[in-house]
Amino acid sequence: MKSLLIATNLVLVAIYIGFSTYWVDSSSEWWHSLKRPSWQPPDFVFGLIWPYNFLVLIVTTFVVADNSTNYTWWTVIFAITVAAATWWGYEFYRTKVFRRAAVALILCALFTVPLLALTARASTTMFLLLIPYQLWLATASSLATGYWYLNQRTK
C-alpha cells in the first residue's frame, strides 16, 4: 500500500509540474497587458520558488510515507491541493476568469494547512521545509485576488 501511495504522490507532483508548465504562459501579450498588484515579486522569484516547492513536495512524499500512519490522508489532501492549483492555472491563463482563479488558489492554500499538520507529525524537518510552500501559496492567493480586483474579469 505504501508503494502505491508514494507512486500516486509522485504522479500528482508530475501532474502539478505538467499542468503548471502547460497552462502558465507569462510571455504572452495578454499577460503583459495586465495590471499587476504592487506586491508582486520580481519574475526571478517565481523561477526560484517553484523548483524548490516541487523538490520539497517530492522529498516530503517519501519522508511522510516512512514516518506517518496518516499517509493516506496526506495523499488525499495533497490531491485536493494539486487539483486546486491546476484549476487556478486553467482559470487564470485559459479562461481568464480571475474570480475563479483566486478561489482556486485560496482553496489550495487552505487545504495545505492540514497537509502541513500531517507533515509535522511525520517530520519536523519536512514541516519546516514546507513552510515556504505555504507562504508562497498565501502570496499567490493574494496576487490572484489582486489580479481579479485590478483587471475586473468576473465571468
Short mmCIF file of C-alpha atoms in Angstrom, two decimals:
data_model
loop_
_atom_site.label_atom_id
_atom_site.label_comp_id
_atom_site.label_asym_id
_atom_site.label_seq_id
_atom_site.Cartn_x
_atom_site.Cartn_y
_atom_site.Cartn_z
CA MET A 1 0.00 0.00 0.00
CA LYS A 2 2.80 2.42 0.88
CA SER A 3 4.40 1.96 -2.55
CA LEU A 4 1.09 2.72 -4.27
CA LEU A 5 0.67 5.91 -2.22
CA ILE A 6 4.22 7.02 -3.00
CA ALA A 7 3.65 6.37 -6.70
CA THR A 8 0.34 8.26 -6.53
CA ASN A 9 2.01 11.27 -4.93
CA LEU A 10 4.85 11.26 -7.45
CA VAL A 11 2.26 11.19 -10.25
CA LEU A 12 0.47 14.09 -8.54
CA VAL A 13 3.70 16.11 -8.47
CA ALA A 14 4.24 15.28 -12.15
CA ILE A 15 0.69 16.43 -12.95
CA TYR A 16 1.29 19.60 -10.93
CA ILE A 17 4.51 20.33 -12.83
CA GLY A 18 3.00 19.36 -16.19
CA PHE A 19 -0.13 21.48 -15.96
CA SER A 20 1.80 24.38 -14.46
CA THR A 21 4.12 24.26 -17.44
CA TYR A 22 1.33 23.74 -19.97
CA TRP A 23 -1.17 26.37 -18.80
CA VAL A 24 1.04 29.10 -17.36
CA ASP A 25 2.19 31.50 -20.06
CA SER A 26 3.87 34.61 -18.74
CA SER A 27 5.33 35.56 -22.11
CA SER A 28 2.09 36.38 -23.95
CA GLU A 29 0.95 39.83 -24.95
CA TRP A 30 -2.18 39.32 -22.87
CA TRP A 31 -0.10 38.63 -19.74
CA HIS A 32 1.98 41.76 -20.28
CA SER A 33 -1.17 43.87 -20.73
CA LEU A 34 -2.49 43.05 -17.24
CA LYS A 35 -2.44 45.44 -14.32
CA ARG A 36 -0.24 43.85 -11.66
CA PRO A 37 -0.59 44.02 -7.90
CA SER A 38 2.10 46.26 -6.41
CA TRP A 39 3.28 43.43 -4.11
CA GLN A 40 4.05 41.01 -6.94
CA PRO A 41 7.64 39.77 -6.56
CA PRO A 42 10.10 40.07 -9.44
CA ASP A 43 9.92 37.35 -12.11
CA PHE A 44 13.13 35.64 -10.98
CA VAL A 45 11.48 34.76 -7.65
CA PHE A 46 8.98 32.55 -9.48
CA GLY A 47 11.87 30.74 -11.16
CA LEU A 48 13.46 30.06 -7.78
CA ILE A 49 10.46 29.16 -5.64
CA TRP A 50 8.72 26.64 -7.90
CA PRO A 51 11.64 24.24 -8.34
CA TYR A 52 12.18 24.44 -4.57
CA ASN A 53 8.48 23.73 -3.91
CA PHE A 54 8.35 20.77 -6.26
CA LEU A 55 11.57 19.27 -4.86
CA VAL A 56 10.34 19.61 -1.27
CA LEU A 57 7.00 18.03 -2.19
CA ILE A 58 8.80 15.06 -3.76
CA VAL A 59 11.07 14.56 -0.74
CA THR A 60 8.13 15.00 1.65
CA THR A 61 6.30 12.22 -0.18
CA PHE A 62 8.98 9.73 0.84
CA VAL A 63 9.56 11.05 4.37
CA VAL A 64 5.86 11.14 5.26
CA ALA A 65 5.40 7.65 3.77
CA ASP A 66 8.14 6.31 6.04
CA ASN A 67 7.09 8.12 9.20
CA SER A 68 3.32 8.55 9.22
CA THR A 69 0.28 6.45 9.87
CA ASN A 70 -1.82 9.14 8.15
CA TYR A 71 -0.20 8.85 4.74
CA THR A 72 -3.49 8.04 3.00
CA TRP A 73 -4.98 11.29 4.33
CA TRP A 74 -1.83 13.15 3.33
CA THR A 75 -2.27 11.80 -0.22
CA VAL A 76 -5.96 12.74 -0.39
CA ILE A 77 -5.30 16.28 0.83
CA PHE A 78 -2.32 16.65 -1.48
CA ALA A 79 -4.51 15.55 -4.41
CA ILE A 80 -7.03 18.27 -3.49
CA THR A 81 -4.28 20.91 -3.39
CA VAL A 82 -2.90 19.79 -6.75
CA ALA A 83 -6.40 19.90 -8.26
CA ALA A 84 -6.94 23.41 -6.89
CA ALA A 85 -3.53 24.64 -8.09
CA THR A 86 -4.01 23.26 -11.59
CA TRP A 87 -7.55 24.67 -11.63
CA TRP A 88 -6.00 28.08 -10.92
CA GLY A 89 -3.69 27.79 -13.94
CA TYR A 90 -6.59 26.86 -16.19
CA GLU A 91 -8.87 29.65 -14.94
CA PHE A 92 -6.20 32.33 -14.92
CA TYR A 93 -4.43 31.64 -18.22
CA ARG A 94 -7.01 29.79 -20.32
CA THR A 95 -10.46 31.09 -19.39
CA LYS A 96 -9.08 34.34 -17.92
CA VAL A 97 -11.70 34.31 -15.16
CA PHE A 98 -9.75 35.80 -12.28
CA ARG A 99 -12.51 35.35 -9.72
CA ARG A 100 -12.45 31.56 -10.12
CA ALA A 101 -8.65 31.59 -10.30
CA ALA A 102 -8.49 33.42 -6.96
CA VAL A 103 -10.94 30.97 -5.37
CA ALA A 104 -8.84 28.05 -6.63
CA LEU A 105 -5.64 29.36 -5.05
CA ILE A 106 -7.34 30.27 -1.81
CA LEU A 107 -8.65 26.69 -1.59
CA CYS A 108 -5.18 25.37 -2.38
CA ALA A 109 -3.64 27.48 0.39
CA LEU A 110 -6.33 26.46 2.88
CA PHE A 111 -6.00 22.74 2.15
CA THR A 112 -2.25 23.00 2.54
CA VAL A 113 -2.73 23.78 6.25
CA PRO A 114 -3.85 20.22 7.15
CA LEU A 115 -1.16 18.90 4.80
CA LEU A 116 1.40 20.78 6.90
CA ALA A 117 -0.12 19.46 10.13
CA LEU A 118 0.14 15.87 8.90
CA THR A 119 3.69 16.52 7.73
CA ALA A 120 4.62 17.95 11.15
CA ARG A 121 3.54 14.70 12.80
CA ALA A 122 5.81 12.74 10.48
CA SER A 123 8.85 15.05 10.32
CA THR A 124 9.65 18.41 11.87
CA THR A 125 12.30 18.99 9.22
CA MET A 126 9.92 18.43 6.31
CA PHE A 127 7.30 20.56 8.04
CA LEU A 128 9.79 23.42 8.25
CA LEU A 129 10.87 22.90 4.64
CA LEU A 130 7.21 23.05 3.51
CA ILE A 131 6.53 26.38 5.22
CA PRO A 132 7.88 28.36 2.22
CA TYR A 133 5.39 26.44 0.03
CA GLN A 134 2.54 27.52 2.30
CA LEU A 135 3.81 31.10 2.37
CA TRP A 136 4.10 31.07 -1.41
CA LEU A 137 0.52 29.79 -1.80
CA ALA A 138 -0.71 32.53 0.55
CA THR A 139 1.20 35.10 -1.50
CA ALA A 140 -0.08 33.64 -4.76
CA SER A 141 -3.64 33.71 -3.40
CA SER A 142 -3.30 37.38 -2.57
CA LEU A 143 -1.83 38.04 -6.01
CA ALA A 144 -4.68 36.18 -7.71
CA THR A 145 -7.15 38.26 -5.72
CA GLY A 146 -5.22 41.39 -6.67
CA TYR A 147 -5.37 40.49 -10.37
CA TRP A 148 -9.10 39.91 -10.04
CA TYR A 149 -9.59 43.31 -8.41
CA LEU A 150 -7.29 45.23 -10.76
CA ASN A 151 -8.43 43.63 -14.00
CA GLN A 152 -12.14 43.02 -13.20
CA ARG A 153 -12.52 39.73 -15.05
CA THR A 154 -15.71 38.43 -13.48
CA LYS A 155 -17.29 35.96 -15.89
#
